[in-house]
Short mmCIF file of C-alpha atoms in Angstrom, two decimals:
data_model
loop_
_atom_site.label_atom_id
_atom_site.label_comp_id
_atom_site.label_asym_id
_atom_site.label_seq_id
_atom_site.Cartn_x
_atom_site.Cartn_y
_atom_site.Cartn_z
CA UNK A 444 131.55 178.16 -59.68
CA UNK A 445 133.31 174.74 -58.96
CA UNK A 446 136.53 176.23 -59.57
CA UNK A 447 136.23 178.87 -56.92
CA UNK A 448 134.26 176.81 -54.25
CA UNK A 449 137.22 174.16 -54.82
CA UNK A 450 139.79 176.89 -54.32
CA UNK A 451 138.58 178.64 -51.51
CA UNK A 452 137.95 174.98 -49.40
CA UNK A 453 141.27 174.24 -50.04
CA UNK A 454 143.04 177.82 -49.11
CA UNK A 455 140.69 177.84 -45.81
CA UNK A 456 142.13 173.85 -45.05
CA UNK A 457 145.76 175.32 -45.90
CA UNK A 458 145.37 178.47 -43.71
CA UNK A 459 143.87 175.93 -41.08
CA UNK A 460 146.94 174.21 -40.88
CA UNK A 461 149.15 176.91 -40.98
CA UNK A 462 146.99 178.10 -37.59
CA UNK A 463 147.28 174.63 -36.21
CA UNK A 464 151.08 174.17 -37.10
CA UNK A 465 151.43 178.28 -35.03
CA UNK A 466 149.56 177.34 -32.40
CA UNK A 467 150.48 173.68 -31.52
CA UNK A 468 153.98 173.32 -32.80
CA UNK A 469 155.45 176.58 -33.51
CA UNK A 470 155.08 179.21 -30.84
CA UNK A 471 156.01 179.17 -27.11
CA UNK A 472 153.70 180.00 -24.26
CA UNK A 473 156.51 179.70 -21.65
CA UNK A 474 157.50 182.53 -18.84
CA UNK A 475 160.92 184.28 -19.98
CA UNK A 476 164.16 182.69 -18.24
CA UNK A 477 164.52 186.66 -16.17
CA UNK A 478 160.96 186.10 -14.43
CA UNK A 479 160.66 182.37 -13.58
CA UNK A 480 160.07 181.57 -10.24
CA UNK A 481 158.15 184.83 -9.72
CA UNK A 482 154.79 186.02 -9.07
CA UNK A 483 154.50 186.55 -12.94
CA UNK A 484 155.22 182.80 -13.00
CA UNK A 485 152.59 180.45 -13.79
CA UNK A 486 153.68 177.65 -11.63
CA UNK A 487 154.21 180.04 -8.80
CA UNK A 488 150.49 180.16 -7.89
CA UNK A 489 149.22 176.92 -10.41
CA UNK A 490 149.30 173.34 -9.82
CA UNK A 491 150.89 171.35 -12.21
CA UNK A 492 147.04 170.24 -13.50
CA UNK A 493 146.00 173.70 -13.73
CA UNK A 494 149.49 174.65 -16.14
CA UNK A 495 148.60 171.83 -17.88
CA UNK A 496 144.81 172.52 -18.40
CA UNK A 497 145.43 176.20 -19.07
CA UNK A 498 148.03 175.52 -21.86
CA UNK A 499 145.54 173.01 -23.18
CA UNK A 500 142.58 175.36 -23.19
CA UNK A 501 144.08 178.34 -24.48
CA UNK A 502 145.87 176.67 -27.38
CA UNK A 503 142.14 175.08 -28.46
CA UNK A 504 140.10 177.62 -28.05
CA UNK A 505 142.84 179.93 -30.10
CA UNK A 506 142.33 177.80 -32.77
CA UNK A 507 139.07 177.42 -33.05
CA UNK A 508 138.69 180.79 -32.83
CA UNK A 509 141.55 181.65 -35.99
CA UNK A 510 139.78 179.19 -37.75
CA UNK A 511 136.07 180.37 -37.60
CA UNK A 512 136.57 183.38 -38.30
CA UNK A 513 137.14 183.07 -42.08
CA UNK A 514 134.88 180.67 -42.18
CA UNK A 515 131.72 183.26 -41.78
CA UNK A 516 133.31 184.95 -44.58
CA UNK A 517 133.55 181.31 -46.38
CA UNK A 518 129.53 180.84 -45.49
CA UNK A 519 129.16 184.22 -47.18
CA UNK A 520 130.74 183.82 -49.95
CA UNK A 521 129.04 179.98 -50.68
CA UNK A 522 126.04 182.18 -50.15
CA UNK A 523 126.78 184.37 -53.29
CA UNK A 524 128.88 182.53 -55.82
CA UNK A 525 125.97 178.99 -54.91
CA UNK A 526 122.99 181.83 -56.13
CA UNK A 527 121.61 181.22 -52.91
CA UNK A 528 121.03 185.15 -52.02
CA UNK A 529 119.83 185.80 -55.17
CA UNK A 530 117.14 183.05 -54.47
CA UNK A 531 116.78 184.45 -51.10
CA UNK A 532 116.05 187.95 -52.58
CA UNK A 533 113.55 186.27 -55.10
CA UNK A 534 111.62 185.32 -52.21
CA UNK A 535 111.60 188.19 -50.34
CA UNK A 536 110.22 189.92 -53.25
CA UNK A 537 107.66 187.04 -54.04
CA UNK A 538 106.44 187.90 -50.04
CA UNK A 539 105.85 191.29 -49.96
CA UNK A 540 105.75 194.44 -52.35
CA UNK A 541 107.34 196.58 -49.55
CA UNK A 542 110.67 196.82 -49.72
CA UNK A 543 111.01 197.31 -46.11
CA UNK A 544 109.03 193.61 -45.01
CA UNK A 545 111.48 192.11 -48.05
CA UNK A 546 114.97 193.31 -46.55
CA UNK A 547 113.28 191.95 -43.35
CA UNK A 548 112.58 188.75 -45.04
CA UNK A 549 115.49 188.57 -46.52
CA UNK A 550 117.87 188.87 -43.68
CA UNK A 551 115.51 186.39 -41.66
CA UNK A 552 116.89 183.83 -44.39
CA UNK A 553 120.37 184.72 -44.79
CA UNK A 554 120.85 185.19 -40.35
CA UNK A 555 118.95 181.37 -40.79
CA UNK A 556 121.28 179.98 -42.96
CA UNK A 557 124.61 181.50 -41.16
CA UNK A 558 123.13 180.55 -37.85
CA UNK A 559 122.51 176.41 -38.72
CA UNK A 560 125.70 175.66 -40.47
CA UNK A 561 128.21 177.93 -37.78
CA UNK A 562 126.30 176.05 -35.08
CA UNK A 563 128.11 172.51 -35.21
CA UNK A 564 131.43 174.89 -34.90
CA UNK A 565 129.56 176.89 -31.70
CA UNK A 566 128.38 173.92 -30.45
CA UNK A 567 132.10 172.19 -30.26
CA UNK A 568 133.28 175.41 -28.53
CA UNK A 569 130.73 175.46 -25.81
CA UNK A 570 131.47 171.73 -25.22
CA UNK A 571 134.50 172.22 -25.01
CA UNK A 572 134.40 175.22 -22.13
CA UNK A 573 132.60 172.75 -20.76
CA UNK A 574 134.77 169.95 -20.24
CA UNK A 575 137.00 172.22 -18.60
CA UNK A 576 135.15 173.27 -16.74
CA UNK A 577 135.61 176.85 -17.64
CA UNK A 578 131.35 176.57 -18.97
CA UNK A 579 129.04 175.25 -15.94
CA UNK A 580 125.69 175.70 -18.08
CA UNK A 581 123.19 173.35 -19.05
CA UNK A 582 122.77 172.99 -23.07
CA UNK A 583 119.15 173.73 -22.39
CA UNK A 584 120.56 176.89 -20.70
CA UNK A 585 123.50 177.07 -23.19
CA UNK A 586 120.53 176.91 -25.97
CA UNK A 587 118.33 179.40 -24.25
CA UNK A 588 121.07 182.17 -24.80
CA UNK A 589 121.23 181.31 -28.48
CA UNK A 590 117.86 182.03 -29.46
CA UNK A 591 118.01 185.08 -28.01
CA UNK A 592 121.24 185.95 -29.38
CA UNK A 593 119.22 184.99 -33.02
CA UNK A 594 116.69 187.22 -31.95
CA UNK A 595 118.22 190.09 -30.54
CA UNK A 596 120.69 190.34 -33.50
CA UNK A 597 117.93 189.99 -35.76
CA UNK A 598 115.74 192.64 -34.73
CA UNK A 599 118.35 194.91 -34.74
CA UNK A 600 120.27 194.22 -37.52
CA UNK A 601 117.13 194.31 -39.78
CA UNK A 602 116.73 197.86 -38.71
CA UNK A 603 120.11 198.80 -39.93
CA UNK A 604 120.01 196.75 -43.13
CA UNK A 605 116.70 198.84 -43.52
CA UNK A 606 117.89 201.45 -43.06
CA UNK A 607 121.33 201.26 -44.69
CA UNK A 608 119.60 199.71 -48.30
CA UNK A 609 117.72 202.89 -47.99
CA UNK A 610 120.47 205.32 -48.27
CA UNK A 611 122.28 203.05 -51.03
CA UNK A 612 119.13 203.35 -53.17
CA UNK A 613 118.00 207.05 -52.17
CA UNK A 614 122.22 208.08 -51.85
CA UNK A 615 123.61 205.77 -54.25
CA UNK A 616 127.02 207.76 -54.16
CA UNK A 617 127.16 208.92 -50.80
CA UNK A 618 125.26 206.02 -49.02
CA UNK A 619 128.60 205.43 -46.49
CA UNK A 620 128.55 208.77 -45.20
CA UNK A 621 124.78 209.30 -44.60
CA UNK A 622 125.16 205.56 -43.01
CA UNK A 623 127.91 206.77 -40.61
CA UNK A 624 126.39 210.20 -39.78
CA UNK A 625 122.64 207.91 -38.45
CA UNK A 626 125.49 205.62 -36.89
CA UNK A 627 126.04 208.02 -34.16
CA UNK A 628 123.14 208.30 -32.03
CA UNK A 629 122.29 204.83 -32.70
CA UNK A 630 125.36 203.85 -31.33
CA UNK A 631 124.82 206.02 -28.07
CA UNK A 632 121.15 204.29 -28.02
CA UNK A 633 122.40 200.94 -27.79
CA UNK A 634 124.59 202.09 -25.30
CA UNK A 635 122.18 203.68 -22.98
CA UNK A 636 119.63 200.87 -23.45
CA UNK A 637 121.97 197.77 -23.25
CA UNK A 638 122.25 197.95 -19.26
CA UNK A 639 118.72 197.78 -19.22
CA UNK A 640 117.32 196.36 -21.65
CA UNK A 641 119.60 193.90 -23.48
CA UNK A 642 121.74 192.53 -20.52
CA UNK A 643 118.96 191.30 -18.39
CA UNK A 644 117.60 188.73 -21.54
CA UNK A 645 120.65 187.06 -20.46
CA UNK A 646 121.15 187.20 -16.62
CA UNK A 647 119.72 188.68 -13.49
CA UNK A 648 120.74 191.69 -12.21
CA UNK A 649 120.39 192.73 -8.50
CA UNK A 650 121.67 195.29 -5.78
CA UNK A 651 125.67 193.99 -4.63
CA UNK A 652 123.91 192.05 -1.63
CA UNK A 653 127.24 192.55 1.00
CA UNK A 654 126.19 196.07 1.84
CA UNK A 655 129.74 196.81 3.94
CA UNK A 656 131.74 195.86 0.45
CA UNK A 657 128.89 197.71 -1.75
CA UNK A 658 129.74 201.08 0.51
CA UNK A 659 133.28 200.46 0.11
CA UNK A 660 133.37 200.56 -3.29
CA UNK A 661 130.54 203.35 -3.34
CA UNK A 662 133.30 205.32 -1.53
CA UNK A 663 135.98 204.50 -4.31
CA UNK A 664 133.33 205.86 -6.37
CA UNK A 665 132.76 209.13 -4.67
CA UNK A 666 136.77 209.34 -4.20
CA UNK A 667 136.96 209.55 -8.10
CA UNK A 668 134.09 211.39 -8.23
CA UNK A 669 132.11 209.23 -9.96
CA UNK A 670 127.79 209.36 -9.47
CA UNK A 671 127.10 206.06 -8.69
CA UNK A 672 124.69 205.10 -5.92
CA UNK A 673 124.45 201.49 -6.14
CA UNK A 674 126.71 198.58 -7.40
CA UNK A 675 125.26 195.31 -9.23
CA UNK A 676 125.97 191.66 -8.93
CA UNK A 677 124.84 189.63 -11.59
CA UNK A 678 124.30 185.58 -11.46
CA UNK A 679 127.23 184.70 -13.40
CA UNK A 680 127.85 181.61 -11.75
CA UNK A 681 125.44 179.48 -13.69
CA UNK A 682 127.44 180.03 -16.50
CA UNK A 683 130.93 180.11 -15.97
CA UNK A 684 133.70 180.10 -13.66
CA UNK A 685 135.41 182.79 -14.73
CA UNK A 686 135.64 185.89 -13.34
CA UNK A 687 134.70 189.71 -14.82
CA UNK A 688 133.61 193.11 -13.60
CA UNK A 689 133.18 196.13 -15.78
CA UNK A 690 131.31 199.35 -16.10
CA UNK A 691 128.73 199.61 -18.48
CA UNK A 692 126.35 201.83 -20.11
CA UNK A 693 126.46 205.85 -19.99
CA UNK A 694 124.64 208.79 -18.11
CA UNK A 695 121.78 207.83 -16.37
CA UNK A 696 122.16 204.18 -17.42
CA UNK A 697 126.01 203.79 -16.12
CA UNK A 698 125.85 200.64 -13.68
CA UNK A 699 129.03 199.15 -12.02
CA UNK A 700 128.36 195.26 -12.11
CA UNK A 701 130.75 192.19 -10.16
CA UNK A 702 129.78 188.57 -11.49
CA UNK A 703 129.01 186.90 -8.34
CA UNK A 704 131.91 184.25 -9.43
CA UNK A 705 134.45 187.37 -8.87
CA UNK A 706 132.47 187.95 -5.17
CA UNK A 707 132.80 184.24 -4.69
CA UNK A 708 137.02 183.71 -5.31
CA UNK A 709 138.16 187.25 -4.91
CA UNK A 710 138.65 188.79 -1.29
CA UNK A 711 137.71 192.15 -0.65
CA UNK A 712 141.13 194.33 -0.95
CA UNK A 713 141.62 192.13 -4.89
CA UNK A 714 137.61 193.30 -5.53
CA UNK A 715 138.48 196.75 -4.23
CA UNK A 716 141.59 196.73 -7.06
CA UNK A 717 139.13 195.47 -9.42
CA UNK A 718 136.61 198.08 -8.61
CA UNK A 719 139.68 200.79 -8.64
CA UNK A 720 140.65 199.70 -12.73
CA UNK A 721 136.74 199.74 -13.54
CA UNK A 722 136.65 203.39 -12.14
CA UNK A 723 140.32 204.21 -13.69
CA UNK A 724 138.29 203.74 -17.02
CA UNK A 725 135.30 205.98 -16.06
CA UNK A 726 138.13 209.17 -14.85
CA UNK A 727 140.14 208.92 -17.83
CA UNK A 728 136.80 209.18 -20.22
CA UNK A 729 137.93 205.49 -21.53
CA UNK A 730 134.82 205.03 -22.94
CA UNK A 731 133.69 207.97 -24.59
CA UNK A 732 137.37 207.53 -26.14
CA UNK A 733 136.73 204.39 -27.43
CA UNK A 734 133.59 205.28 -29.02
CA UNK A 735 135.53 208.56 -31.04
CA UNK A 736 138.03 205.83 -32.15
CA UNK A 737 135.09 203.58 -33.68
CA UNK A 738 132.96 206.03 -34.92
CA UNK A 739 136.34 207.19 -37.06
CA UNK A 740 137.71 203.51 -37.96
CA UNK A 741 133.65 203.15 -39.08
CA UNK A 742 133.70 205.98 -41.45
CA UNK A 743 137.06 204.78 -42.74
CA UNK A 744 135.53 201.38 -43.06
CA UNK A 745 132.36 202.49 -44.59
CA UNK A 746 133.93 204.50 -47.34
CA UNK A 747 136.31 201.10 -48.10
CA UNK A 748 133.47 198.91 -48.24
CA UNK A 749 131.80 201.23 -50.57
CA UNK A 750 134.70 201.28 -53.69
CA UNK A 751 135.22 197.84 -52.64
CA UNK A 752 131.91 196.57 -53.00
CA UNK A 753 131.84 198.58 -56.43
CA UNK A 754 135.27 197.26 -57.21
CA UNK A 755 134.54 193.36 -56.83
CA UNK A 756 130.57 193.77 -58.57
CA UNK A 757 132.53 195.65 -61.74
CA UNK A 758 135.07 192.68 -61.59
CA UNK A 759 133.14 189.52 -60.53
CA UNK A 760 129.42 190.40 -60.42
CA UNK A 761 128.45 187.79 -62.64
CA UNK A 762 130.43 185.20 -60.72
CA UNK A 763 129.00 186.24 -57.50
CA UNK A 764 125.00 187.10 -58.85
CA UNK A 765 125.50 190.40 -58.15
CA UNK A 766 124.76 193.06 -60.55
CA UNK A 767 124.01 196.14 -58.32
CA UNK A 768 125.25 197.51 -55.26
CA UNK A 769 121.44 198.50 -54.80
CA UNK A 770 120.54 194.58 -54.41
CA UNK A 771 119.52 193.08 -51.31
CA UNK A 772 121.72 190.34 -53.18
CA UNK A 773 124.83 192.24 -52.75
CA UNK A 774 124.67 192.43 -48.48
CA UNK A 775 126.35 189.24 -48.17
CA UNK A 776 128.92 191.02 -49.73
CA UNK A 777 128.85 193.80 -47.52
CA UNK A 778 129.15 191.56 -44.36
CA UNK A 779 131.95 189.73 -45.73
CA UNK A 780 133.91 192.81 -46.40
CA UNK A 781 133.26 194.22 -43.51
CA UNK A 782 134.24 191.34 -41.22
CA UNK A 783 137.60 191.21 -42.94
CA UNK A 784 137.89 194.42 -42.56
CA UNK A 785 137.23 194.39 -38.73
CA UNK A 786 139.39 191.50 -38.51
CA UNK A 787 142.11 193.73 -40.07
CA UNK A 788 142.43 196.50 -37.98
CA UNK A 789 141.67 194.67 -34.78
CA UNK A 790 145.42 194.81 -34.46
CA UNK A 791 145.51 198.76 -34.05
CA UNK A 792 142.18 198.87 -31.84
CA UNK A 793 143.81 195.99 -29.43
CA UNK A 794 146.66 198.07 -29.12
CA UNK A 795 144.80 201.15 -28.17
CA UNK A 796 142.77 198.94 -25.81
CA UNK A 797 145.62 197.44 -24.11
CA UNK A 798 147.34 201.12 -23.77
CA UNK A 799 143.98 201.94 -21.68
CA UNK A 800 143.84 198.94 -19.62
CA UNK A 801 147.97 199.39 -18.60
CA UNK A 802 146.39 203.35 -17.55
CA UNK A 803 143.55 201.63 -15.74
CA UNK A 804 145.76 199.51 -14.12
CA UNK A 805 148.50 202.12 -13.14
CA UNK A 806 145.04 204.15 -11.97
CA UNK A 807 144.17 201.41 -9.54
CA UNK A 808 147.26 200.64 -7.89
CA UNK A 809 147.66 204.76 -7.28
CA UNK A 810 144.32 204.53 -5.78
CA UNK A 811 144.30 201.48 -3.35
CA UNK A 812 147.93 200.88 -3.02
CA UNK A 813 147.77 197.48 -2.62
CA UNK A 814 150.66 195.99 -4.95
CA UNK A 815 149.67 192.05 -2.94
CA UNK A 816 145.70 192.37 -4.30
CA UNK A 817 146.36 193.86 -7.40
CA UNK A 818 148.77 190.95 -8.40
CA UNK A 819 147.07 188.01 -6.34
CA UNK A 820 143.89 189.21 -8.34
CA UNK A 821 145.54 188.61 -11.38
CA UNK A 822 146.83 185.40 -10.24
CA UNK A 823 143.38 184.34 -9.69
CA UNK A 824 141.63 185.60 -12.82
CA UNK A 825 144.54 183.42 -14.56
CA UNK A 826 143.65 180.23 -12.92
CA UNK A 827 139.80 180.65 -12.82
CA UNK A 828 139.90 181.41 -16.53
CA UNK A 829 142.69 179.03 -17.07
CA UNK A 830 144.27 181.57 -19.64
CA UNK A 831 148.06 181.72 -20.50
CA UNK A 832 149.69 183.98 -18.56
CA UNK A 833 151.97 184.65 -21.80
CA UNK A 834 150.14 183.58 -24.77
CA UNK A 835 151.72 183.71 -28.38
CA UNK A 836 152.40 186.90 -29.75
CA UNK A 837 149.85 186.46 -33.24
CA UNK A 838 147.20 185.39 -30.18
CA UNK A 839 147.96 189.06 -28.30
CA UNK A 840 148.24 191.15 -31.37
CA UNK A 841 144.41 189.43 -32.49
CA UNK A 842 142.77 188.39 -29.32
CA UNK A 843 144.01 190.45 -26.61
CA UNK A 844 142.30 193.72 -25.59
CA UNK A 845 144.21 193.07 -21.92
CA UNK A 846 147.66 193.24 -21.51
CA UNK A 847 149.13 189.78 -21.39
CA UNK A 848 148.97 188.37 -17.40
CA UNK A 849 152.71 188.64 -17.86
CA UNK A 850 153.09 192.34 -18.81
CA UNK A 851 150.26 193.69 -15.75
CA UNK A 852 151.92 191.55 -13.14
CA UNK A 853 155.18 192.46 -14.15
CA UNK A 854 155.07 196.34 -14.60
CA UNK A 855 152.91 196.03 -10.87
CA UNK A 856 155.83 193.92 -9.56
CA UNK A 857 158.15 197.02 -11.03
CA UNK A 858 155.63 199.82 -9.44
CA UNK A 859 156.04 198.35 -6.18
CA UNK A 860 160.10 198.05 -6.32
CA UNK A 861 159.77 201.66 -7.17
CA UNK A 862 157.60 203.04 -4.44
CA UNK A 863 159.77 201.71 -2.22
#
């Protein structure tokens, strides 16, 4: 056991600096020669602070995020080879006869555990949004939306490890499939309730309270043909400074929500182009899309973790406590596997992301025609965020759903030579 704890510290410090030497030393986050001086440039519409702070920012908060990623898998795996789940199981079972209250009790534990030792790492990120200013909340606040990120996880991930431990003991064999099949409609439930039900734990939703922008947009909406009959603005400013807007939720529950920071630094024609993408993804069934391609990369994933789970219990039970895939012992496991997993193919579902948001893009500038917005918009969302405008390409390939800042001013820039 202190052979593989001492191996996998040092691998995780040696893929640390790896990330560190990438990020710090390695890559460039420069404008190519062909486009400086610009709009796509940086230090066309930055000060020389705000290049500064935004090269600063992005490069730290890319690391931290590289580096925590394995280390939930890391907490996982202490968690198993330390006998801690196995204890954790034990009592569970010394609780409650009912399976059901011990997979409860159970996860209580192990989301615990997870939850104290990742929060130094959470806590140094949200301090550090802070000092730049990027994070305007209070830690009471900034504490606030942690418990109820506990709880809200909790509750529903105890349903699904319920549920799933289940199928593994009633469908030992085909567990994964039965798992992805009741996957469906809860995936369309937490859809349809999250506008409504989830969302405002967090913030406070209202009716878009400038009624002459609120029919503008309404008349985007009815342009696309979209059934929308109100827009929300949500109190984002007490937590950030960045800016967002999105469309959320489906049928009934469908809302199209501004943060009131976007209201606040955006004027109306760069809202209107905003508005324009958010509908582009609505028209060209974006969504619905994106929920075929997870429901497939899920059953792909399901069936992996399933022979891989099997795979590593035949090979290394003993090492890691587990002797059954049936165990409550063995979801560690599970999580870990499917987090690298995840992790893995985030490459292929950032691609396909990016690929929409280009379409959404292309969608909006047909539909306002306002090439100055559309760009100064980005502009804006650059500095307010203070993100690289062209970040390193292992940070795009991993982190970016977006096109780069670089790539959507750019092919605008090109849009507007050729509707000339």
């Amino acid at each position: 056991m202190r052979k593989w704890i001492t191996r996998s510290i040092f691998f995780y410090f040696l893929y640390g600096l790896l990330v560190y030497w990438y990020l710090f030393f390695f890559s460039g986050s420069g404008v190519p020669a062909p486009y400086e001086g610009t709009s796509a440039d940086p230090s066309t519409f930055m000060s020389g602070r705000e290049l500064l702070l935004s090269q600063e920012y992005s490069t730290i908060k890319n690391f931290l995020y590289f580096v925590t990623i394995p280390f939930e898998w890391f907490l996982l795996f202490i968690c198993l080879i330390t006998g801690f789940s196995r204890k954790m199981q034990q009592w569970s079972e010394a609780t409650s006869k009912f399976f059901s209250l011990q997979s409860a009790i159970y996860f209580f534990w192990l989301s615990l555990f997870v939850t104290v030792v990742s929060f130094p790492v959470n806590w140094i990120s949200y301090q550090i949004s802070k000092s730049y200013q990027i994070t305007t909340q209070t830690f009471s606040a900034w504490m606030k939306d942690e418990i109820i990120d506990f709880w809200v996880n909790y509750l529903l991930m105890t349903i699904i490890v319920i549920v799933l431990y289940w199928l593994i003991r009633r469908f030992e064999k085909r567990w994964w499939l039965y798992a992805w099949l009741l996957s469906i409609p809860f995936s369309f439930f937490l859809m349809f309730v999250q506008p409504v039900i989830i969302d405002p734990l967090y913030n406070d939703f209202y009716p878009l309270k400038n009624k002459e922008l609120e029919e503008k947009i309404l008349a985007l909406a009815d342009e696309a043909n979209i059934p929308a009959n109100h827009v929300y603005e949500v109190n984002m400013s007490e937590k950030t400074n960045a800016l967002n807007a999105y469309v959320t939720g489906i049928g009934a529950n469908s809302r199209i929500v501004l943060w009131d920071t976007t209201l606040n630094r955006l004027d109306e024609d760069e809202i209107l182009f905003i508005m324009a993408h958010e509908m582009g993804h609505y028209v060209m069934k974006h969504i619905y899309i994106g929920i075929v391609g997870y429901l497939l990369l899920s059953l792909v994933g399901l069936y992996a973790i399933n022979v891989l789970m099997r795979f590593i219990i035949k090979r290394a039970g003993s090492l890691l406590k587990i002797s059954s895939i049936k165990e409550l012992t063995a979801f560690p496991l599970f999580l870990m596997l499917l987090g690298v997993l995840i992790f893995a193919s985030s490459p292929i579902s950032n691609a396909v992301a990016r690929y929409q948001e280009k379409s959404a893009d292309m969608y909006a500038i047909e539909m306002t025609n306002n090439h100055e917005a559309a760009i100064s918009s980005f502009q804006e969302l650059s500095r307010a965020g203070l993100s690289q405008v062209n970040p390193p390409a292992l940070v795009k390939i991993f982190r970016y759903t977006h096109p780069t800042m670089l790539e959507r001013i750019v092919y605008l820039e090109k849009h507007k030579e050729s509707a000339k």
